[in-house]
């Protein structure tokens, strides 16, 4: 995979999704190929990596080149708009991540899910303020040429730092939803052996008590492993939210945690009776664990397949 291929891929990622995208990339590729061939003819030899990097660098950053083909921006011009959008997304991600992590830590420490729901509300409210502050800063940068915002757009960059053309970035919305779901699941698990502050735990506990059914100590291995796996998945989802390029790492964590939970369920099945109550409930618990094992095996298969596809995609 050449440096030019990586550059063209980076430009394609930044272009608006429309039917003319292929034509635009082809036009840019033709222009750059012509410049490279002309330069090679004048030198009488192929370009070195440094020379090719200098030529591509002179053509412009992928964000700036793609912005020339985008819609006209009135508040923030095309030279600054890609950096405004990148900065806005980055600041939003950092602010939301900090608030949610703080709320999750407080909820886990106190076993009180209210802190996490308050953090979700605070994260939502912070979006308005972040958008306003960043927009005002870049709008000012558009009107004052020597501003910090314009110096950011003009700072040095190196085409060799671009990611491979086959690199896959996960959508932040899915990783954020996964983080929230895992934190909520972690709170439910931690509360399961406590005072049942969380409504779902209280409902299940009351239902089991009414039916004179209780879980035995055989569940403890699966219980503790599931708590650790859920916490690890939550941290991995947050890392993916901060860095979408870590999709392969996150998929590896999914596969490893699924294998760990599966192994703990096998130990649970071999530990003896699962339910202190009627045999029918014990049989139902065994069937449920076997079904859970099959689902975990499917998740491991999906994770391995996704990792193999990602590895194939980035190979030159």
mmCIF file of C-alpha atoms in Angstrom:
data_model
loop_
_atom_site.group_PDB
_atom_site.id
_atom_site.type_symbol
_atom_site.label_atom_id
_atom_site.label_comp_id
_atom_site.label_asym_id
_atom_site.label_seq_id
_atom_site.Cartn_x
_atom_site.Cartn_y
_atom_site.Cartn_z
ATOM 1 C CA UNK A 1 0.000 0.000 0.000
ATOM 2 C CA UNK A 2 1.669 3.229 -1.163
ATOM 3 C CA UNK A 3 1.671 6.554 0.616
ATOM 4 C CA UNK A 4 -0.443 7.965 -2.207
ATOM 5 C CA UNK A 5 -3.080 5.245 -1.681
ATOM 6 C CA UNK A 6 -3.241 6.115 2.019
ATOM 7 C CA UNK A 7 -3.582 9.809 1.183
ATOM 8 C CA UNK A 8 -6.411 9.203 -1.281
ATOM 9 C CA UNK A 9 -8.207 7.014 1.260
ATOM 10 C CA UNK A 10 -7.865 9.739 3.893
ATOM 11 C CA UNK A 11 -9.365 12.274 1.466
ATOM 12 C CA UNK A 12 -12.233 9.886 0.600
ATOM 13 C CA UNK A 13 -13.089 9.468 4.307
ATOM 14 C CA UNK A 14 -13.398 13.248 4.707
ATOM 15 C CA UNK A 15 -15.477 13.789 1.539
ATOM 16 C CA UNK A 16 -19.268 14.186 1.820
ATOM 17 C CA UNK A 17 -21.101 10.956 0.961
ATOM 18 C CA UNK A 18 -22.522 11.567 -2.512
ATOM 19 C CA UNK A 19 -22.416 9.960 -5.997
ATOM 20 C CA UNK A 20 -19.546 12.203 -7.170
ATOM 21 C CA UNK A 21 -17.136 10.933 -4.510
ATOM 22 C CA UNK A 22 -15.408 8.413 -6.794
ATOM 23 C CA UNK A 23 -14.996 11.022 -9.512
ATOM 24 C CA UNK A 24 -13.491 13.502 -7.059
ATOM 25 C CA UNK A 25 -10.998 10.953 -5.733
ATOM 26 C CA UNK A 26 -10.111 9.933 -9.300
ATOM 27 C CA UNK A 27 -9.517 13.594 -10.202
ATOM 28 C CA UNK A 28 -7.210 14.080 -7.204
ATOM 29 C CA UNK A 29 -5.394 10.808 -7.962
ATOM 30 C CA UNK A 30 -4.854 11.800 -11.588
ATOM 31 C CA UNK A 31 -3.483 15.188 -10.557
ATOM 32 C CA UNK A 32 -1.070 13.691 -8.047
ATOM 33 C CA UNK A 33 0.035 10.920 -10.417
ATOM 34 C CA UNK A 34 0.781 13.556 -13.052
ATOM 35 C CA UNK A 35 2.827 15.591 -10.596
ATOM 36 C CA UNK A 36 4.752 12.506 -9.452
ATOM 37 C CA UNK A 37 5.466 11.372 -13.031
ATOM 38 C CA UNK A 38 6.571 14.850 -14.050
ATOM 39 C CA UNK A 39 8.870 15.071 -11.055
ATOM 40 C CA UNK A 40 10.323 11.612 -11.755
ATOM 41 C CA UNK A 41 10.997 12.537 -15.407
ATOM 42 C CA UNK A 42 12.809 15.690 -14.371
ATOM 43 C CA UNK A 43 14.953 13.741 -11.870
ATOM 44 C CA UNK A 44 15.425 10.691 -14.092
ATOM 45 C CA UNK A 45 14.630 8.305 -11.258
ATOM 46 C CA UNK A 46 11.739 7.243 -8.971
ATOM 47 C CA UNK A 47 10.930 9.529 -6.072
ATOM 48 C CA UNK A 48 12.151 8.656 -2.615
ATOM 49 C CA UNK A 49 9.686 8.412 0.263
ATOM 50 C CA UNK A 50 10.728 11.847 1.519
ATOM 51 C CA UNK A 51 10.259 13.422 -1.910
ATOM 52 C CA UNK A 52 6.850 11.796 -2.390
ATOM 53 C CA UNK A 53 5.820 12.908 1.107
ATOM 54 C CA UNK A 54 6.878 16.489 0.322
ATOM 55 C CA UNK A 55 4.872 16.496 -2.920
ATOM 56 C CA UNK A 56 1.738 15.109 -1.227
ATOM 57 C CA UNK A 57 2.180 17.522 1.660
ATOM 58 C CA UNK A 58 2.261 20.443 -0.761
ATOM 59 C CA UNK A 59 -1.049 19.296 -2.222
ATOM 60 C CA UNK A 60 -2.709 19.833 1.169
ATOM 61 C CA UNK A 61 -4.081 18.074 4.221
ATOM 62 C CA UNK A 62 -6.803 15.497 3.448
ATOM 63 C CA UNK A 63 -9.338 17.485 5.504
ATOM 64 C CA UNK A 64 -8.596 20.740 3.649
ATOM 65 C CA UNK A 65 -8.616 19.126 0.203
ATOM 66 C CA UNK A 66 -11.926 17.370 0.927
ATOM 67 C CA UNK A 67 -13.439 20.580 2.326
ATOM 68 C CA UNK A 68 -12.948 22.272 -1.061
ATOM 69 C CA UNK A 69 -15.569 19.905 -2.484
ATOM 70 C CA UNK A 70 -18.015 20.312 0.395
ATOM 71 C CA UNK A 71 -20.885 22.752 0.831
ATOM 72 C CA UNK A 72 -20.105 26.428 1.328
ATOM 73 C CA UNK A 73 -19.653 27.386 5.001
ATOM 74 C CA UNK A 74 -20.625 30.923 5.952
ATOM 75 C CA UNK A 75 -19.831 31.116 9.648
ATOM 76 C CA UNK A 76 -16.592 29.106 9.350
ATOM 77 C CA UNK A 77 -14.796 28.908 6.019
ATOM 78 C CA UNK A 78 -13.636 25.720 4.225
ATOM 79 C CA UNK A 79 -10.017 26.068 5.391
ATOM 80 C CA UNK A 80 -11.005 26.039 9.057
ATOM 81 C CA UNK A 81 -14.219 24.024 8.990
ATOM 82 C CA UNK A 82 -12.607 20.524 8.954
ATOM 83 C CA UNK A 83 -10.495 21.479 11.980
ATOM 84 C CA UNK A 84 -13.531 22.997 13.691
ATOM 85 C CA UNK A 85 -15.438 19.750 13.196
ATOM 86 C CA UNK A 86 -12.503 17.624 14.368
ATOM 87 C CA UNK A 87 -11.952 19.827 17.419
ATOM 88 C CA UNK A 88 -15.658 19.840 18.290
ATOM 89 C CA UNK A 89 -15.851 16.058 18.149
ATOM 90 C CA UNK A 90 -12.654 15.663 20.179
ATOM 91 C CA UNK A 91 -13.740 18.076 22.921
ATOM 92 C CA UNK A 92 -17.209 16.522 23.097
ATOM 93 C CA UNK A 93 -15.711 13.048 23.393
ATOM 94 C CA UNK A 94 -13.332 14.093 26.181
ATOM 95 C CA UNK A 95 -15.986 15.979 28.137
ATOM 96 C CA UNK A 96 -18.608 13.232 27.830
ATOM 97 C CA UNK A 97 -16.047 10.544 28.695
ATOM 98 C CA UNK A 98 -14.838 12.423 31.794
ATOM 99 C CA UNK A 99 -18.381 13.006 33.083
ATOM 100 C CA UNK A 100 -19.534 9.429 32.477
ATOM 101 C CA UNK A 101 -16.406 7.880 33.971
ATOM 102 C CA UNK A 102 -16.788 10.040 37.085
ATOM 103 C CA UNK A 103 -20.464 9.099 37.372
ATOM 104 C CA UNK A 104 -19.709 5.412 36.851
ATOM 105 C CA UNK A 105 -16.965 5.471 39.501
ATOM 106 C CA UNK A 106 -19.274 7.203 42.006
ATOM 107 C CA UNK A 107 -22.105 4.759 41.332
ATOM 108 C CA UNK A 108 -19.886 1.698 41.685
ATOM 109 C CA UNK A 109 -18.251 3.026 44.859
ATOM 110 C CA UNK A 110 -21.580 3.813 46.536
ATOM 111 C CA UNK A 111 -23.667 1.059 44.874
ATOM 112 C CA UNK A 112 -26.089 3.859 43.959
ATOM 113 C CA UNK A 113 -27.055 4.074 40.282
ATOM 114 C CA UNK A 114 -28.440 7.591 40.750
ATOM 115 C CA UNK A 115 -24.949 9.046 40.339
ATOM 116 C CA UNK A 116 -24.575 7.469 36.903
ATOM 117 C CA UNK A 117 -27.977 8.681 35.708
ATOM 118 C CA UNK A 118 -27.082 12.182 36.954
ATOM 119 C CA UNK A 119 -23.856 11.913 34.960
ATOM 120 C CA UNK A 120 -25.814 10.968 31.832
ATOM 121 C CA UNK A 121 -27.947 14.073 32.279
ATOM 122 C CA UNK A 122 -24.887 16.259 32.877
ATOM 123 C CA UNK A 123 -23.148 14.840 29.798
ATOM 124 C CA UNK A 124 -26.188 15.638 27.669
ATOM 125 C CA UNK A 125 -26.375 19.193 28.996
ATOM 126 C CA UNK A 126 -22.668 19.765 28.411
ATOM 127 C CA UNK A 127 -23.088 19.182 24.667
ATOM 128 C CA UNK A 128 -24.779 22.580 24.217
ATOM 129 C CA UNK A 129 -22.029 24.451 26.049
ATOM 130 C CA UNK A 130 -19.207 22.673 24.261
ATOM 131 C CA UNK A 131 -20.770 23.324 20.849
ATOM 132 C CA UNK A 132 -21.266 27.001 21.672
ATOM 133 C CA UNK A 133 -17.735 27.580 22.986
ATOM 134 C CA UNK A 134 -15.926 25.764 20.167
ATOM 135 C CA UNK A 135 -18.104 27.384 17.485
ATOM 136 C CA UNK A 136 -17.496 30.878 18.857
ATOM 137 C CA UNK A 137 -13.736 30.218 19.031
ATOM 138 C CA UNK A 138 -13.500 29.074 15.408
ATOM 139 C CA UNK A 139 -15.865 31.772 14.138
ATOM 140 C CA UNK A 140 -13.504 34.291 15.716
ATOM 141 C CA UNK A 141 -10.572 32.459 14.154
ATOM 142 C CA UNK A 142 -12.145 32.851 10.725
ATOM 143 C CA UNK A 143 -12.240 36.632 11.177
ATOM 144 C CA UNK A 144 -8.831 37.121 12.811
ATOM 145 C CA UNK A 145 -6.138 35.577 10.567
ATOM 146 C CA UNK A 146 -3.475 35.431 13.292
ATOM 147 C CA UNK A 147 -5.717 33.602 15.753
ATOM 148 C CA UNK A 148 -4.898 30.304 17.430
ATOM 149 C CA UNK A 149 -7.551 28.503 15.383
ATOM 150 C CA UNK A 150 -5.902 29.459 12.096
ATOM 151 C CA UNK A 151 -2.449 28.515 13.365
ATOM 152 C CA UNK A 152 -3.879 25.084 14.190
ATOM 153 C CA UNK A 153 -5.070 24.688 10.605
ATOM 154 C CA UNK A 154 -1.670 25.706 9.213
ATOM 155 C CA UNK A 155 0.547 23.674 11.526
ATOM 156 C CA UNK A 156 2.938 21.101 10.115
ATOM 157 C CA UNK A 157 1.823 17.562 9.269
ATOM 158 C CA UNK A 158 3.369 14.458 7.690
ATOM 159 C CA UNK A 159 1.599 12.230 5.114
ATOM 160 C CA UNK A 160 3.519 9.234 6.479
ATOM 161 C CA UNK A 161 1.495 9.451 9.703
ATOM 162 C CA UNK A 162 -1.775 8.608 7.915
ATOM 163 C CA UNK A 163 -3.452 5.310 8.950
ATOM 164 C CA UNK A 164 -3.618 2.355 6.516
ATOM 165 C CA UNK A 165 -6.342 2.567 3.872
ATOM 166 C CA UNK A 166 -8.049 -0.525 5.259
ATOM 167 C CA UNK A 167 -8.183 0.676 8.860
ATOM 168 C CA UNK A 168 -11.708 0.434 10.304
ATOM 169 C CA UNK A 169 -13.008 2.953 12.837
ATOM 170 C CA UNK A 170 -15.983 1.996 14.969
ATOM 171 C CA UNK A 171 -18.872 4.472 15.272
ATOM 172 C CA UNK A 172 -18.711 6.339 18.570
ATOM 173 C CA UNK A 173 -22.459 6.058 19.120
ATOM 174 C CA UNK A 174 -22.309 2.261 19.397
ATOM 175 C CA UNK A 175 -19.285 2.270 21.719
ATOM 176 C CA UNK A 176 -20.934 4.863 23.982
ATOM 177 C CA UNK A 177 -24.151 2.828 24.117
ATOM 178 C CA UNK A 178 -22.107 -0.273 24.930
ATOM 179 C CA UNK A 179 -20.313 1.548 27.750
ATOM 180 C CA UNK A 180 -23.603 2.715 29.281
ATOM 181 C CA UNK A 181 -25.121 -0.777 28.984
ATOM 182 C CA UNK A 182 -22.109 -2.434 30.632
ATOM 183 C CA UNK A 183 -22.040 0.077 33.492
ATOM 184 C CA UNK A 184 -25.743 -0.495 34.154
ATOM 185 C CA UNK A 185 -25.179 -4.263 34.058
ATOM 186 C CA UNK A 186 -22.228 -3.885 36.431
ATOM 187 C CA UNK A 187 -24.374 -1.918 38.890
ATOM 188 C CA UNK A 188 -27.064 -4.610 38.750
ATOM 189 C CA UNK A 189 -24.493 -7.369 39.367
ATOM 190 C CA UNK A 190 -22.853 -5.547 42.275
ATOM 191 C CA UNK A 191 -26.250 -4.914 43.858
ATOM 192 C CA UNK A 192 -27.397 -8.515 43.406
ATOM 193 C CA UNK A 193 -25.729 -9.661 46.649
ATOM 194 C CA UNK A 194 -26.341 -6.391 48.492
ATOM 195 C CA UNK A 195 -29.333 -4.501 49.832
ATOM 196 C CA UNK A 196 -31.082 -4.462 46.426
ATOM 197 C CA UNK A 197 -31.191 -0.696 45.893
ATOM 198 C CA UNK A 198 -31.676 -1.164 42.163
ATOM 199 C CA UNK A 199 -35.307 -1.981 41.186
ATOM 200 C CA UNK A 200 -34.558 -4.975 38.895
ATOM 201 C CA UNK A 201 -32.554 -6.649 41.663
ATOM 202 C CA UNK A 202 -35.278 -5.999 44.216
ATOM 203 C CA UNK A 203 -37.951 -7.446 41.899
ATOM 204 C CA UNK A 204 -35.941 -10.619 41.217
ATOM 205 C CA UNK A 205 -35.047 -11.073 44.914
ATOM 206 C CA UNK A 206 -38.675 -10.703 45.998
ATOM 207 C CA UNK A 207 -39.840 -13.100 43.291
ATOM 208 C CA UNK A 208 -37.310 -15.785 44.308
ATOM 209 C CA UNK A 209 -38.234 -15.358 47.972
ATOM 210 C CA UNK A 210 -41.941 -15.704 47.188
ATOM 211 C CA UNK A 211 -41.259 -18.967 45.335
ATOM 212 C CA UNK A 212 -38.943 -20.219 48.121
ATOM 213 C CA UNK A 213 -36.068 -20.444 45.670
ATOM 214 C CA UNK A 214 -32.448 -19.466 46.415
ATOM 215 C CA UNK A 215 -29.210 -19.588 44.444
ATOM 216 C CA UNK A 216 -26.458 -21.822 45.810
ATOM 217 C CA UNK A 217 -22.742 -21.070 46.236
ATOM 218 C CA UNK A 218 -22.111 -22.829 42.911
ATOM 219 C CA UNK A 219 -22.857 -19.541 41.164
ATOM 220 C CA UNK A 220 -19.988 -17.625 42.800
ATOM 221 C CA UNK A 221 -17.276 -18.370 40.155
ATOM 222 C CA UNK A 222 -19.535 -17.210 37.319
ATOM 223 C CA UNK A 223 -20.712 -14.244 39.395
ATOM 224 C CA UNK A 224 -17.260 -12.844 40.112
ATOM 225 C CA UNK A 225 -15.898 -13.557 36.632
ATOM 226 C CA UNK A 226 -18.933 -11.854 35.057
ATOM 227 C CA UNK A 227 -18.380 -8.783 37.247
ATOM 228 C CA UNK A 228 -14.742 -8.557 36.138
ATOM 229 C CA UNK A 229 -15.604 -9.187 32.487
ATOM 230 C CA UNK A 230 -18.357 -6.554 32.512
ATOM 231 C CA UNK A 231 -16.029 -3.973 34.064
ATOM 232 C CA UNK A 232 -13.351 -4.783 31.464
ATOM 233 C CA UNK A 233 -15.876 -4.509 28.621
ATOM 234 C CA UNK A 234 -17.038 -1.135 29.953
ATOM 235 C CA UNK A 235 -13.456 0.188 30.045
ATOM 236 C CA UNK A 236 -12.791 -1.210 26.575
ATOM 237 C CA UNK A 237 -15.948 0.428 25.213
ATOM 238 C CA UNK A 238 -14.875 3.764 26.701
ATOM 239 C CA UNK A 239 -11.407 3.365 25.160
ATOM 240 C CA UNK A 240 -13.094 2.692 21.816
ATOM 241 C CA UNK A 241 -15.259 5.773 22.323
ATOM 242 C CA UNK A 242 -12.113 7.854 22.836
ATOM 243 C CA UNK A 243 -10.155 6.151 20.030
ATOM 244 C CA UNK A 244 -12.405 4.535 17.376
ATOM 245 C CA UNK A 245 -9.311 3.009 15.735
ATOM 246 C CA UNK A 246 -9.059 0.557 18.664
ATOM 247 C CA UNK A 247 -11.858 -1.611 17.267
ATOM 248 C CA UNK A 248 -9.540 -4.624 16.950
ATOM 249 C CA UNK A 249 -8.489 -4.301 20.600
ATOM 250 C CA UNK A 250 -12.112 -4.037 21.696
ATOM 251 C CA UNK A 251 -13.075 -7.074 19.638
ATOM 252 C CA UNK A 252 -10.225 -8.988 21.282
ATOM 253 C CA UNK A 253 -11.547 -7.997 24.721
ATOM 254 C CA UNK A 254 -14.993 -9.236 23.708
ATOM 255 C CA UNK A 255 -13.602 -12.597 22.694
ATOM 256 C CA UNK A 256 -11.438 -12.967 25.813
ATOM 257 C CA UNK A 257 -14.202 -11.975 28.243
ATOM 258 C CA UNK A 258 -16.669 -14.291 26.492
ATOM 259 C CA UNK A 259 -14.190 -17.153 26.863
ATOM 260 C CA UNK A 260 -13.621 -16.311 30.539
ATOM 261 C CA UNK A 261 -17.344 -16.194 31.307
ATOM 262 C CA UNK A 262 -17.858 -19.416 29.384
ATOM 263 C CA UNK A 263 -15.150 -21.165 31.409
ATOM 264 C CA UNK A 264 -16.734 -19.930 34.662
ATOM 265 C CA UNK A 265 -20.130 -21.270 33.554
ATOM 266 C CA UNK A 266 -18.578 -24.678 32.907
ATOM 267 C CA UNK A 267 -17.178 -24.624 36.457
ATOM 268 C CA UNK A 268 -20.596 -23.590 37.762
ATOM 269 C CA UNK A 269 -22.276 -26.493 35.996
ATOM 270 C CA UNK A 270 -19.762 -28.883 37.563
ATOM 271 C CA UNK A 271 -20.043 -27.385 41.055
ATOM 272 C CA UNK A 272 -23.228 -29.196 41.985
ATOM 273 C CA UNK A 273 -26.790 -28.096 42.581
ATOM 274 C CA UNK A 274 -27.530 -24.579 41.319
ATOM 275 C CA UNK A 275 -30.900 -23.907 42.985
ATOM 276 C CA UNK A 276 -31.895 -24.566 46.561
ATOM 277 C CA UNK A 277 -35.467 -25.437 45.768
ATOM 278 C CA UNK A 278 -37.602 -27.663 43.523
ATOM 279 C CA UNK A 279 -35.789 -29.876 40.995
ATOM 280 C CA UNK A 280 -37.678 -28.192 38.174
ATOM 281 C CA UNK A 281 -35.963 -24.872 38.921
ATOM 282 C CA UNK A 282 -32.554 -26.531 39.074
ATOM 283 C CA UNK A 283 -33.159 -28.142 35.675
ATOM 284 C CA UNK A 284 -34.259 -24.785 34.254
ATOM 285 C CA UNK A 285 -31.074 -23.158 35.603
ATOM 286 C CA UNK A 286 -28.905 -25.837 33.950
ATOM 287 C CA UNK A 287 -30.685 -25.372 30.623
ATOM 288 C CA UNK A 288 -30.236 -21.595 30.896
ATOM 289 C CA UNK A 289 -26.497 -21.949 31.505
ATOM 290 C CA UNK A 290 -26.109 -24.295 28.538
ATOM 291 C CA UNK A 291 -27.943 -21.779 26.332
ATOM 292 C CA UNK A 292 -25.691 -19.018 27.670
ATOM 293 C CA UNK A 293 -22.638 -21.122 26.781
ATOM 294 C CA UNK A 294 -23.853 -21.492 23.195
ATOM 295 C CA UNK A 295 -24.370 -17.728 22.931
ATOM 296 C CA UNK A 296 -20.867 -17.118 24.288
ATOM 297 C CA UNK A 297 -19.389 -19.543 21.758
ATOM 298 C CA UNK A 298 -21.184 -17.634 19.020
ATOM 299 C CA UNK A 299 -19.750 -14.343 20.353
ATOM 300 C CA UNK A 300 -16.229 -15.819 20.361
ATOM 301 C CA UNK A 301 -16.704 -16.952 16.748
ATOM 302 C CA UNK A 302 -17.950 -13.485 15.740
ATOM 303 C CA UNK A 303 -15.000 -11.790 17.455
ATOM 304 C CA UNK A 304 -12.428 -14.092 15.832
ATOM 305 C CA UNK A 305 -13.995 -13.593 12.403
ATOM 306 C CA UNK A 306 -14.031 -9.799 12.856
ATOM 307 C CA UNK A 307 -10.353 -9.814 13.876
ATOM 308 C CA UNK A 308 -9.388 -11.928 10.851
ATOM 309 C CA UNK A 309 -11.288 -9.598 8.531
ATOM 310 C CA UNK A 310 -9.655 -6.536 10.072
ATOM 311 C CA UNK A 311 -6.228 -8.107 9.706
ATOM 312 C CA UNK A 312 -6.885 -8.930 6.055
ATOM 313 C CA UNK A 313 -8.169 -5.408 5.384
ATOM 314 C CA UNK A 314 -4.977 -3.688 6.581
ATOM 315 C CA UNK A 315 -2.578 -5.975 4.719
ATOM 316 C CA UNK A 316 -0.968 -4.296 1.675
#
